[in-house]
CSV table of C-alpha atoms in Angstrom, one decimal:
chain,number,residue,atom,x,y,z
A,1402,UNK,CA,130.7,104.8,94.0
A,1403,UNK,CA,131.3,104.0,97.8
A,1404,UNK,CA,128.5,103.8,100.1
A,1405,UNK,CA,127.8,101.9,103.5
A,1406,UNK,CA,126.4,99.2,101.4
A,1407,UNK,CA,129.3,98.5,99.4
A,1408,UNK,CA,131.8,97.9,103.1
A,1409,UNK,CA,131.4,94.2,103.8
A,1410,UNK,CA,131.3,93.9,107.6
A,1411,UNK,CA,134.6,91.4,108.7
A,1412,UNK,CA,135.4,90.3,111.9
A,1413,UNK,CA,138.5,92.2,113.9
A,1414,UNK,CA,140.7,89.4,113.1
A,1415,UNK,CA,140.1,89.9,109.7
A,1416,UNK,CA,140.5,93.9,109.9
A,1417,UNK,CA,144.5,93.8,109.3
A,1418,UNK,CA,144.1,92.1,106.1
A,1419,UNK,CA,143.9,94.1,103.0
A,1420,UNK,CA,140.3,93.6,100.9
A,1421,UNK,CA,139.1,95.6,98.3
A,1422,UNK,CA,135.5,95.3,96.9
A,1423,UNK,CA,134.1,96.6,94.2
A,1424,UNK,CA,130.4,96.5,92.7
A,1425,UNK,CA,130.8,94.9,89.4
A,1426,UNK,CA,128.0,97.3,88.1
A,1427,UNK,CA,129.3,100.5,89.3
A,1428,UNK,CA,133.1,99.8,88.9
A,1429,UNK,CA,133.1,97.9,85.4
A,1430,UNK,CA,133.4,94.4,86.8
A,1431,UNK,CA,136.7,94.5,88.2
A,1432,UNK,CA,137.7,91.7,90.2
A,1433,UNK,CA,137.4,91.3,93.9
A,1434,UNK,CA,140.7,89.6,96.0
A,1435,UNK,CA,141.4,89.2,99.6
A,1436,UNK,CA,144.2,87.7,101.3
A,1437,UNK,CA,142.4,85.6,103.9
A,1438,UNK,CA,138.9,83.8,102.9
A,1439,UNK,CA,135.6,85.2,104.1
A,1440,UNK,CA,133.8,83.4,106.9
A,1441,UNK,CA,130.3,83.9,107.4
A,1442,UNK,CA,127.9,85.9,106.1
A,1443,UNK,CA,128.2,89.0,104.9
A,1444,UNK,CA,126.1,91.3,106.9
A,1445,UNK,CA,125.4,94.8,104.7
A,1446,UNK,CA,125.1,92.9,100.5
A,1447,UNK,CA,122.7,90.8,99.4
A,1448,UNK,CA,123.6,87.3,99.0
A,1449,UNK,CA,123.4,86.9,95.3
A,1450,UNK,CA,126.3,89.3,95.2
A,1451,UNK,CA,128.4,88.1,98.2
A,1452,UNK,CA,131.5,86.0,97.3
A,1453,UNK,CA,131.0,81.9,97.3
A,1454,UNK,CA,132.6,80.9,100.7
A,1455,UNK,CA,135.5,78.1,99.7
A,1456,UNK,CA,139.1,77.3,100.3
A,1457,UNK,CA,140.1,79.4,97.2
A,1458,UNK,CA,142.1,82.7,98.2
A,1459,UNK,CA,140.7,84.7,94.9
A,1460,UNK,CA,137.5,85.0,93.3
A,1461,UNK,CA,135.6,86.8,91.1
A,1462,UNK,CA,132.2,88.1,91.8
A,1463,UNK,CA,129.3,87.4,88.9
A,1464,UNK,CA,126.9,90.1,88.2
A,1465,UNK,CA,124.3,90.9,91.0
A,1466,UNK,CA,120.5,89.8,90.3
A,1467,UNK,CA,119.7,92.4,92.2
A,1468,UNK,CA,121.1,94.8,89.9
A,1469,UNK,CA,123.7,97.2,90.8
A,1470,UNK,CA,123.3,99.0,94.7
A,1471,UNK,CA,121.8,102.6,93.9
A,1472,UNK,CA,124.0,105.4,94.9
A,1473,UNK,CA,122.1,106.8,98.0
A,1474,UNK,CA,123.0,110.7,97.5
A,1475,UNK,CA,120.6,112.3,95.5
A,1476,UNK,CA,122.3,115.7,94.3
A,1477,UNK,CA,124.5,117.8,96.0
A,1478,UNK,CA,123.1,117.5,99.8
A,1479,UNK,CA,120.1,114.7,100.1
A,1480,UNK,CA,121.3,111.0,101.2
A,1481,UNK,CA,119.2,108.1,102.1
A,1482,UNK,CA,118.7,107.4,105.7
A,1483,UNK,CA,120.7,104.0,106.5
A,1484,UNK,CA,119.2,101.7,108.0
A,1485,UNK,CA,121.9,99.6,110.2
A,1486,UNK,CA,119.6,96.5,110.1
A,1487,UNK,CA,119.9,96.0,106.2
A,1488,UNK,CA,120.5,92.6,104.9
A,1489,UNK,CA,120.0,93.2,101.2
A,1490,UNK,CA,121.1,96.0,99.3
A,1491,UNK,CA,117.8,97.2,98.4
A,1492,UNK,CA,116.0,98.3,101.8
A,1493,UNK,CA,112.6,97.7,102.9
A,1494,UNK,CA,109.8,100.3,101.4
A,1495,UNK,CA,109.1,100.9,105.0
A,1496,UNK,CA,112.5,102.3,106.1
A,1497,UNK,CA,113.2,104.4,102.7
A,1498,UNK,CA,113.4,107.5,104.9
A,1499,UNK,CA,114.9,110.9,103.7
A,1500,UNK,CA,117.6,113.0,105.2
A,1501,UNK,CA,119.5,116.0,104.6
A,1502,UNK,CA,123.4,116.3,105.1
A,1503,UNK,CA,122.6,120.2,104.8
A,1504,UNK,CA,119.3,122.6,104.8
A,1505,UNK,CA,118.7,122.4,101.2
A,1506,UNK,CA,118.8,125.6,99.5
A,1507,UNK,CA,118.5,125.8,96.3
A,1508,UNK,CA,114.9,124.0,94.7
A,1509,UNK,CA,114.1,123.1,90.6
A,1510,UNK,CA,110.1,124.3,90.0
A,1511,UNK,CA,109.1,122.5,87.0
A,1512,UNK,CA,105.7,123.1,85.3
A,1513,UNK,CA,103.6,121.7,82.6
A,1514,UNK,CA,103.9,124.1,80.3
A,1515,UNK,CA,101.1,125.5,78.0
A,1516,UNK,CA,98.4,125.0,81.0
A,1517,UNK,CA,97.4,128.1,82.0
A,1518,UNK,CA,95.5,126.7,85.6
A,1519,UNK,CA,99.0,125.9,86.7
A,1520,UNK,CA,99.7,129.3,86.5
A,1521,UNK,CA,98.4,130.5,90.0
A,1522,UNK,CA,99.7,127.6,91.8
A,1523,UNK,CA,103.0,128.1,89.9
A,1524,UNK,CA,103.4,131.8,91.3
A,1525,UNK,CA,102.2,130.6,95.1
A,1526,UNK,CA,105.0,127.9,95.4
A,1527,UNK,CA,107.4,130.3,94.1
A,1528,UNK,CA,106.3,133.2,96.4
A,1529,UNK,CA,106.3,130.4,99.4
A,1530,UNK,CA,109.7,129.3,98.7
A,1531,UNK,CA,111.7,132.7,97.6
A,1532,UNK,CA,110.1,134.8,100.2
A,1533,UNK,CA,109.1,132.3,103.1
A,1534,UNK,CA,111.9,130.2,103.3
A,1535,UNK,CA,114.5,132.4,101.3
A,1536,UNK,CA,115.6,129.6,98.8
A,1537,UNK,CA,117.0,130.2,95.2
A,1538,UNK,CA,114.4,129.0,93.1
A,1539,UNK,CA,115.8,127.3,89.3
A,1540,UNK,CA,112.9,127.8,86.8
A,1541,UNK,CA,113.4,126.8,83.1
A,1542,UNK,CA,113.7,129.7,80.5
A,1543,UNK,CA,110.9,129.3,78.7
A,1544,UNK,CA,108.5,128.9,81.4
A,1545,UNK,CA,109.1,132.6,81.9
A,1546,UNK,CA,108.2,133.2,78.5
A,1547,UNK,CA,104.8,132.6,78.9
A,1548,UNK,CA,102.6,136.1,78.6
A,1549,UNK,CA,100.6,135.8,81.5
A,1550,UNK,CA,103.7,135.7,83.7
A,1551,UNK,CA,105.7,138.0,81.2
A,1552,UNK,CA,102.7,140.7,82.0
A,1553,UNK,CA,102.0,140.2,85.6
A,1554,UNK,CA,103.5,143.3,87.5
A,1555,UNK,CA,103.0,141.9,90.7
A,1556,UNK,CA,105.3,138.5,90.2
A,1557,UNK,CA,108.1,140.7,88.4
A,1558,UNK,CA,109.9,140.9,92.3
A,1559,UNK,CA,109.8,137.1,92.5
A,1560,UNK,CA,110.8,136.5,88.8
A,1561,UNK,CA,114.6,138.7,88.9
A,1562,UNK,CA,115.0,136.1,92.0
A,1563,UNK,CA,114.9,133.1,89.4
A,1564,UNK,CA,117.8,131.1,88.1
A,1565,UNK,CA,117.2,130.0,84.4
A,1566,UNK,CA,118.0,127.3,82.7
A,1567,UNK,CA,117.4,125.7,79.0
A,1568,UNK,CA,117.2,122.4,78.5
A,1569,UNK,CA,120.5,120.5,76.4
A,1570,UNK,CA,122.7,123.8,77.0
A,1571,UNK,CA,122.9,124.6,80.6
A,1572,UNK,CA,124.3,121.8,83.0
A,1573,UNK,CA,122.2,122.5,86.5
A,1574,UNK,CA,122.6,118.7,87.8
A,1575,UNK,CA,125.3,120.2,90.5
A,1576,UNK,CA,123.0,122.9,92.0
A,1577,UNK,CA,119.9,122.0,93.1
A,1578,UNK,CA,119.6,120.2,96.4
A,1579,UNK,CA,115.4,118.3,95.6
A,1580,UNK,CA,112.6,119.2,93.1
A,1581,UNK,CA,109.0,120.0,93.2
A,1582,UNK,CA,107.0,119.0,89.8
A,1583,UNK,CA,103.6,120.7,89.4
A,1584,UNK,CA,101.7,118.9,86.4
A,1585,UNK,CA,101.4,115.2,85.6
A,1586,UNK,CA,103.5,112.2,84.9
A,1587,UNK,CA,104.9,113.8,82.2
A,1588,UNK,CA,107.0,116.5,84.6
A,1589,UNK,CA,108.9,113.8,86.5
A,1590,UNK,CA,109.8,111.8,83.3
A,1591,UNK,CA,110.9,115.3,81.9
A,1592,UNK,CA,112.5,115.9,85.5
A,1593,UNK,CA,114.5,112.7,85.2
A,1594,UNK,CA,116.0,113.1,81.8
A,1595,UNK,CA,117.5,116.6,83.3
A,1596,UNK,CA,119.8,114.5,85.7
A,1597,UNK,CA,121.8,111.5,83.8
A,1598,UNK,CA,123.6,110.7,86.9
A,1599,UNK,CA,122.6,111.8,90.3
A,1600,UNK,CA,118.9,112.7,91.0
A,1601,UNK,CA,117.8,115.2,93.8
A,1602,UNK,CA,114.7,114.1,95.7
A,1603,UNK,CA,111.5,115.0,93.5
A,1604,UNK,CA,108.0,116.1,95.1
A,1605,UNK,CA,105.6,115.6,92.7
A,1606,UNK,CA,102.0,117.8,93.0
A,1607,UNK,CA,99.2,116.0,91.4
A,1608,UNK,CA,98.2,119.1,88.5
A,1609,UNK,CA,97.8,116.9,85.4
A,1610,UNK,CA,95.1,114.2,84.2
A,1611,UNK,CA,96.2,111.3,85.4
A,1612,UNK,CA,98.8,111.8,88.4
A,1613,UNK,CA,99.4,108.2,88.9
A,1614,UNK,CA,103.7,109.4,89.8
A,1615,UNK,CA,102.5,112.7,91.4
A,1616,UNK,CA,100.8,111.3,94.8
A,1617,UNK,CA,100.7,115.3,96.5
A,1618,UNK,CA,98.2,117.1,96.2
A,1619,UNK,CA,98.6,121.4,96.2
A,1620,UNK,CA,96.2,122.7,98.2
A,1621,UNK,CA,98.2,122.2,101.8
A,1622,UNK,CA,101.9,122.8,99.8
A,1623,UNK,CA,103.0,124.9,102.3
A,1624,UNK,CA,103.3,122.0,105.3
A,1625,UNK,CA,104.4,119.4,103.0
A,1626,UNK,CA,107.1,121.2,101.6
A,1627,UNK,CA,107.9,122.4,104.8
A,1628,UNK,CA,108.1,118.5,105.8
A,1629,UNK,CA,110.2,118.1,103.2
A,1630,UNK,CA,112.8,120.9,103.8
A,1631,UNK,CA,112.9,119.5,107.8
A,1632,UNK,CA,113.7,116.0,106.2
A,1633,UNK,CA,110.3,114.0,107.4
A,1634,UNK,CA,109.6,112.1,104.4
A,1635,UNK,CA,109.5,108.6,103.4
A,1636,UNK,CA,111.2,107.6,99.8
A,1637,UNK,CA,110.4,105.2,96.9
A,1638,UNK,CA,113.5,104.9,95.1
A,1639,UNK,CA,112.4,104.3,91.4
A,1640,UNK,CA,115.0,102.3,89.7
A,1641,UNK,CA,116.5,103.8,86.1
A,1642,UNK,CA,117.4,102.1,83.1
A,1643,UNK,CA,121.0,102.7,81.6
A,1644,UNK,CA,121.0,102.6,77.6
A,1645,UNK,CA,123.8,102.4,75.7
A,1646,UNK,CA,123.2,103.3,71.9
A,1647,UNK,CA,125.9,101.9,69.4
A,1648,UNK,CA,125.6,103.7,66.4
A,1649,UNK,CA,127.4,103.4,63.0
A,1650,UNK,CA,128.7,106.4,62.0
A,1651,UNK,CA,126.5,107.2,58.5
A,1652,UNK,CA,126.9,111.3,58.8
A,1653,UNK,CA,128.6,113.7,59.2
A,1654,UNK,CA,128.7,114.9,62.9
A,1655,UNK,CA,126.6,116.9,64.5
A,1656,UNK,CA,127.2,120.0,66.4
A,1657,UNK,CA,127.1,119.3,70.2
A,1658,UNK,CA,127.0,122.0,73.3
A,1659,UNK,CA,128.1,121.5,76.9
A,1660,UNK,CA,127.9,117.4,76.0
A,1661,UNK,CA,124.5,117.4,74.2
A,1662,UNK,CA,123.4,116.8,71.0
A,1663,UNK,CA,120.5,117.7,69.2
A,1664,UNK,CA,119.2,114.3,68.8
A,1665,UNK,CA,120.0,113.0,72.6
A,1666,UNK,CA,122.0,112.8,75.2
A,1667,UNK,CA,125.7,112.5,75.0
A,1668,UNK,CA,127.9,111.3,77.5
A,1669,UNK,CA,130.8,113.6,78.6
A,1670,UNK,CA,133.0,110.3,77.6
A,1671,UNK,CA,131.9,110.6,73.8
A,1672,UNK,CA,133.4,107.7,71.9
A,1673,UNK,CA,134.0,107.7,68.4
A,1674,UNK,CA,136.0,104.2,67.0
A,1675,UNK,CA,135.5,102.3,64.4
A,1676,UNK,CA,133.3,105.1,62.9
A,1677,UNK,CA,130.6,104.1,65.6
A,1678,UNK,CA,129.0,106.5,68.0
A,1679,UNK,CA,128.2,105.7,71.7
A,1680,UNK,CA,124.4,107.6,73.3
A,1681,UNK,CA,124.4,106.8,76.2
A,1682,UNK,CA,121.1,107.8,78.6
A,1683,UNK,CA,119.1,106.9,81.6
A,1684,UNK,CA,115.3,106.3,81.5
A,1685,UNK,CA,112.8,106.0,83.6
A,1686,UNK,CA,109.9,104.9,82.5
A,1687,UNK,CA,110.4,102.6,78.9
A,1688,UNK,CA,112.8,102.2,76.1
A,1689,UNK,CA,110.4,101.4,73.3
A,1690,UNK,CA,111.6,99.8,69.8
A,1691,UNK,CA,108.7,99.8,67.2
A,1692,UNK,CA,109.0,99.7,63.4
A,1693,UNK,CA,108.2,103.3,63.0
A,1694,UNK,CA,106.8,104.4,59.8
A,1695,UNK,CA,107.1,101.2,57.5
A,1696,UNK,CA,103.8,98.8,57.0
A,1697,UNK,CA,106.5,95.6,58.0
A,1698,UNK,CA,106.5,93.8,61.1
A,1699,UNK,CA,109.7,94.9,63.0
A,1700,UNK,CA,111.8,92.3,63.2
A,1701,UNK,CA,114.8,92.2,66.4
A,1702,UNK,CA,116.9,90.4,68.3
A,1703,UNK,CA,117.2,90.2,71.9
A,1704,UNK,CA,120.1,89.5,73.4
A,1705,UNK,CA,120.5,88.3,77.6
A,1706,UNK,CA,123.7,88.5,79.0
A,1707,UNK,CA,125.0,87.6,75.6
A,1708,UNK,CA,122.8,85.3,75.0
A,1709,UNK,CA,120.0,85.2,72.2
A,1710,UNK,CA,117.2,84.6,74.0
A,1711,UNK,CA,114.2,85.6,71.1
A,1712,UNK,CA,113.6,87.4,68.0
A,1713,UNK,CA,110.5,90.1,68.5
A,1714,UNK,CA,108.0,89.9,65.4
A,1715,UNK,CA,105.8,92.0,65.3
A,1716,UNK,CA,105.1,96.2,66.3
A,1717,UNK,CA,107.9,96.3,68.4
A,1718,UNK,CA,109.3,95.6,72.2
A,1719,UNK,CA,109.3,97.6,75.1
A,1720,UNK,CA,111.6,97.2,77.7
A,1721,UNK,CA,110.4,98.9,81.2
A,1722,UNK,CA,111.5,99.2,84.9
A,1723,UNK,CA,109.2,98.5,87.6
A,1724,UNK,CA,107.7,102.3,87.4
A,1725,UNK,CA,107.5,101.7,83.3
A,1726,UNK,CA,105.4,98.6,84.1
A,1727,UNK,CA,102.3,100.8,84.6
A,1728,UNK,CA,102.5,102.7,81.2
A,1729,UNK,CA,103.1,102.3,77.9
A,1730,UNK,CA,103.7,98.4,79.2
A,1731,UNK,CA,100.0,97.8,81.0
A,1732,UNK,CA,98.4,99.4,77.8
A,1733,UNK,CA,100.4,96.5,76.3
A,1734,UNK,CA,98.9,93.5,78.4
A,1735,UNK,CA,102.6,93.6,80.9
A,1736,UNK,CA,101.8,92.9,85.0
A,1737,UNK,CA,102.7,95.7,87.0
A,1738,UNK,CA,105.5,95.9,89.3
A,1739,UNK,CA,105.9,97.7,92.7
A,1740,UNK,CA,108.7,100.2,92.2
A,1741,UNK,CA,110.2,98.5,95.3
A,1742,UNK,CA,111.0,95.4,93.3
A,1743,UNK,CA,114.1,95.2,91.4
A,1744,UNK,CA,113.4,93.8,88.1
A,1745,UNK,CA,113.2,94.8,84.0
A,1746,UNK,CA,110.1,93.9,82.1
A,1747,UNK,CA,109.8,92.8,78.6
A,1748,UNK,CA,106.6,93.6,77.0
A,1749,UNK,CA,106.1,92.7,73.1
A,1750,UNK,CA,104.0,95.2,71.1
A,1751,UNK,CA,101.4,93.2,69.0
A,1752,UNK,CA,103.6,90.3,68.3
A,1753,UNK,CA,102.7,87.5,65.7
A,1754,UNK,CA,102.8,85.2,68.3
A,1755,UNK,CA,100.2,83.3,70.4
A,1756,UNK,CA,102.3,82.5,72.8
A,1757,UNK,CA,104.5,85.6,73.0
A,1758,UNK,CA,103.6,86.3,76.7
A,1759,UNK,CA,105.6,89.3,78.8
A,1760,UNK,CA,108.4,88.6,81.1
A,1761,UNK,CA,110.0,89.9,84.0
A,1762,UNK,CA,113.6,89.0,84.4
A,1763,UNK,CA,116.7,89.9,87.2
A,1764,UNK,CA,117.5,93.7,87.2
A,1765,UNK,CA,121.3,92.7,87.2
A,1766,UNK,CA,121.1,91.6,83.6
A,1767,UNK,CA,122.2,93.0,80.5
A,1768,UNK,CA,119.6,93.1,77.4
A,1769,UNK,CA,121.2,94.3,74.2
A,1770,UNK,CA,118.6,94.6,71.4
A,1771,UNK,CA,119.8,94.9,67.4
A,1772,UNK,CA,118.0,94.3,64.5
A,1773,UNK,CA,117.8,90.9,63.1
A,1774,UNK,CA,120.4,90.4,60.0
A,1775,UNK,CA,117.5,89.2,57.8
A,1776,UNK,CA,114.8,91.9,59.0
A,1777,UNK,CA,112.9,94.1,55.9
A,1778,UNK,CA,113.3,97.3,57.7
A,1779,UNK,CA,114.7,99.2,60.2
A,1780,UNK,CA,113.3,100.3,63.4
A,1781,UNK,CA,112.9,103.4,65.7
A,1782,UNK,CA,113.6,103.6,69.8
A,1783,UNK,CA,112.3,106.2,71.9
A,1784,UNK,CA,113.5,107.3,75.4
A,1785,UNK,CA,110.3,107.9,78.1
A,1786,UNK,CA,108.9,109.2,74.8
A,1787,UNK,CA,111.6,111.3,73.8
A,1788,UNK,CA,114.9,111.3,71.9
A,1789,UNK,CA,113.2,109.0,69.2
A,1790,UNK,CA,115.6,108.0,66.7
A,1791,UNK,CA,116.2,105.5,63.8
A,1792,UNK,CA,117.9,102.0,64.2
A,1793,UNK,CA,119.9,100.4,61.4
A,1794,UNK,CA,121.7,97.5,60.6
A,1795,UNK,CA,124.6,97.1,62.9
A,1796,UNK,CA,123.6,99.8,65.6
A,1797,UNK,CA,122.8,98.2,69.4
A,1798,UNK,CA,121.1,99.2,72.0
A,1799,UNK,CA,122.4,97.8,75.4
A,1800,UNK,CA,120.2,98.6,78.6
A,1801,UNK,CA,120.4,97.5,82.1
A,1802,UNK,CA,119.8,98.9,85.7
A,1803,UNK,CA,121.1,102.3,86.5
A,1804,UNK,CA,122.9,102.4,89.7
A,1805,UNK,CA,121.2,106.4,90.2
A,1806,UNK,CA,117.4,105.7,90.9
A,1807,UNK,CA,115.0,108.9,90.9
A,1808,UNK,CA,114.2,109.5,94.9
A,1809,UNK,CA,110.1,110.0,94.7
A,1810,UNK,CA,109.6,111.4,98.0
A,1811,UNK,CA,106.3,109.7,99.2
A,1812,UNK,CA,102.8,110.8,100.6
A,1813,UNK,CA,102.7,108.4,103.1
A,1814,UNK,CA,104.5,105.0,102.1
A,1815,UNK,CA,106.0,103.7,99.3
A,1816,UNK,CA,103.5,100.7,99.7
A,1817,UNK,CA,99.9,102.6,100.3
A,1818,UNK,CA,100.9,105.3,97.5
A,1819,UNK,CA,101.2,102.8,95.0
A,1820,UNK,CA,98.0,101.0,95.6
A,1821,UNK,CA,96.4,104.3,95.9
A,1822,UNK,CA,97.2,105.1,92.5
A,1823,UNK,CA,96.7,102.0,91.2
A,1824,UNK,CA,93.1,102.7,92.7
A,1825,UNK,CA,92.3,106.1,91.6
A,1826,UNK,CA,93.9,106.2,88.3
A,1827,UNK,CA,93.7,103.2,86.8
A,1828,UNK,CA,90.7,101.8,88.6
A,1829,UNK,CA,92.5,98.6,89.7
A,1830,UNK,CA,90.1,95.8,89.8
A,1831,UNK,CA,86.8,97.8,89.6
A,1832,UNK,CA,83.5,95.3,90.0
A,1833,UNK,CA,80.4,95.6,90.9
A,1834,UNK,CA,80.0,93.5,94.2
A,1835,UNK,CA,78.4,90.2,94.4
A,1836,UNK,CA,75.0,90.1,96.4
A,1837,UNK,CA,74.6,88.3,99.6
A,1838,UNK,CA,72.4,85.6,99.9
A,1839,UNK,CA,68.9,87.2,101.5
A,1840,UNK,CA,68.3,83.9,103.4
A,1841,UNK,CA,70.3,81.0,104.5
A,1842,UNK,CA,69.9,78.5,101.8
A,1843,UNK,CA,71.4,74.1,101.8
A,1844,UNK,CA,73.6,73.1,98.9
């Protein structure tokens, strides 16, 4: 991954010499050289990831705090706006902007399913963008299966416009250019497990119960999509986790289409040594590890950069990103994080521990979770809610900060949309207020 981020900005003397930089989380850690010493600051990278300035002619660079710089194209045609004025890596919320290298063309629809007042709004947008704006529209298959669109004459035009899709066999994460959600929460985690590397921009109507991630609302669509296609939009870019699964091989293998297997996500890279299997996913919300079915406390090890930093007694652990700090997480006593801030949460579940308190730690670190050699039982992880699966003795699960965010296009700002939500949905900080005094009184 090369962006303008990743260029460090030398002076002309220094332009004849040959550098070559690499981010250690996007290009496996490889080491960084350069014939002449760096003087000065580096102007574009953030300083936790710039090299230590010294007489030595080589160095290697450590792994970035601020996790690994997100790759700033989001599908085939939407890029971040740069903003020449960056220090850091990770912008300011305020100049997040979107752009378009192209007019997009091609836009994925995705709707609750099995909500039949989505229906009407579903068959507007569609209409809006087929007919107004003569876009392809990508639909998945089995939103087209429901009988109330299967039997309405009057959207059978529109439909035989559609591109179809089904989920785990058809690959779409090269054709469509940004994405418009029409439900709750639940449609842009679902959105976000469709694209395990680049993300197109999401637009995300507020159709569900609790909308805090869907900050539109539908009943001006046609304008703000319209803003949207013209590129006036501000981002948030909501950070991904990347979870490697390490699985011993107990059975016999299962049959896997186009890179994905029944029980997840498979990378196209598909290792099997050592009879161990490698999952690989991103996530945007949580990676949850509970102890399932059995009555026993679970009973895992966490790991930190190598390190063993605790052993989690009790229901389970979840491990979130900023955006997974208002979910499963708050339920579970976590603070909650700006999107904006690049960080991982720990959250235990129940634990059998007074003093078991949450924790936020860098974004640029590695957590690898296993169970504990001595634990009763074994334990279950789930993905945003999905792809749940069992964890044994000897299998790993090894997450850090993806380096492809999600691109939530914003209301108004990254900053007022959050507190917004955090007002209307979850009733942040709700109190009756205090009475004045009626008169003047001396203390």
């Amino acid at each position: 991954m090369e962006t303008e981020q990743e260029n460090l900005c030398i002076s002309k003397d220094d332009e004849s010499s040959e550098c070559a930089f690499h981010c250690s989380a996007c290009h496996d850690d490889q080491d960084w050289s350069c014939a002449n010493p760096i003087r000065g600051r580096a102007k574009t990278r953030s300083l936790s990831a710039s090299p230590a300035l010294g007489s030595t002619k080589e160095f290697r660079r450590t792994r970035s705090l601020h996790g690994p710089c997100p790759v700033t194209t989001f599908g085939p045609k939407a890029c971040m706006l740069q903003n020449p004025k960056t220090i850091m890596h990770i912008q300011d919320p305020a100049s997040q902007r979107l752009t378009w290298n192209k007019p997009p063309k091609s836009v994925l629809v995705i709707k609750k399913i099995h909500d039949a007042s989505l229906l009407q709004p579903f068959k507007e947008l569609c209409v809006y963008l087929t007919e107004e704006n003569n876009m392809i529209v990508y639909v998945e298959k089995k939103v087209l299966e429901d009988p109330a669109i299967v039997n309405d004459d009057n959207f059978g035009p529109v439909k035989k416009k559609f591109c179809t899709f089904r989920e785990d066999y058809d690959d779409i994460s090269n054709q469509i250019d940004f994405i418009i959600c029409l439900g709750g929460d639940g449609t842009l985690l679902y959105a976000s497990s469709l694209f395990q590397g680049s993300v197109p921009p999401v637009m995300a109507f507020h159709l569900g119960s609790l909308g805090f991630l869907t900050p539109f609302n539908f009943e001006n669509f046609q304008s703000q999509v319209t803003q949207v296609i013209e590129g006036n939009a501000a981002l948030v870019l909501r950070s991904r986790l990347k979870v490697k699964v390490v699985k011993e091989h107990r059975e016999k293998k299962t049959l896997i289409q186009n890179g994905i297997e029944e029980n997840g996500v498979i990378s196209t890279s598909l290792e099997m040594e050592m009879g161990k299997q490698i999952m690989q996913y991103q996530v945007l919300n949580e990676v949850v590890v509970d102890r399932g079915p059995s009555s026993y406390l679970s009973n895992v090890d966490v790991f930190l950069d190598g390190h063993l930093i605790t052993t989690v007694q009790g229901d389970g652990v979840i491990v979130s990103t900023p955006t997974g700090s208002t979910a499963y997480a708050a339920a579970a006593g976590a603070s909650m994080i700006h999107p904006n801030v690049p960080a991982i949460m720990i959250t235990p579940i129940c634990p059998h521990s007074l003093s078991f308190r949450p924790i936020v730690v860098p974004a640029g670190v590695e957590l690898k979770i296993m169970l504990s050699p001595d634990a009763r039982n074994t334990a279950w992880v789930s993905f945003d809610g999905r792809k749940r699966q069992e964890v044994c003795h000897g299998d790993s699960i090894s997450i850090t900060t993806s380096c492809y965010p999600l691109p939530s296009i914003c209301f108004r700002d990254p900053v007022s949309d959050w507190f917004e939500s955090l007002a209307e949905c979850l009733h942040w900080n709700v109190r009756k207020k205090q009475n004045h005094f009626a008169v003047e009184e001396e203390f």
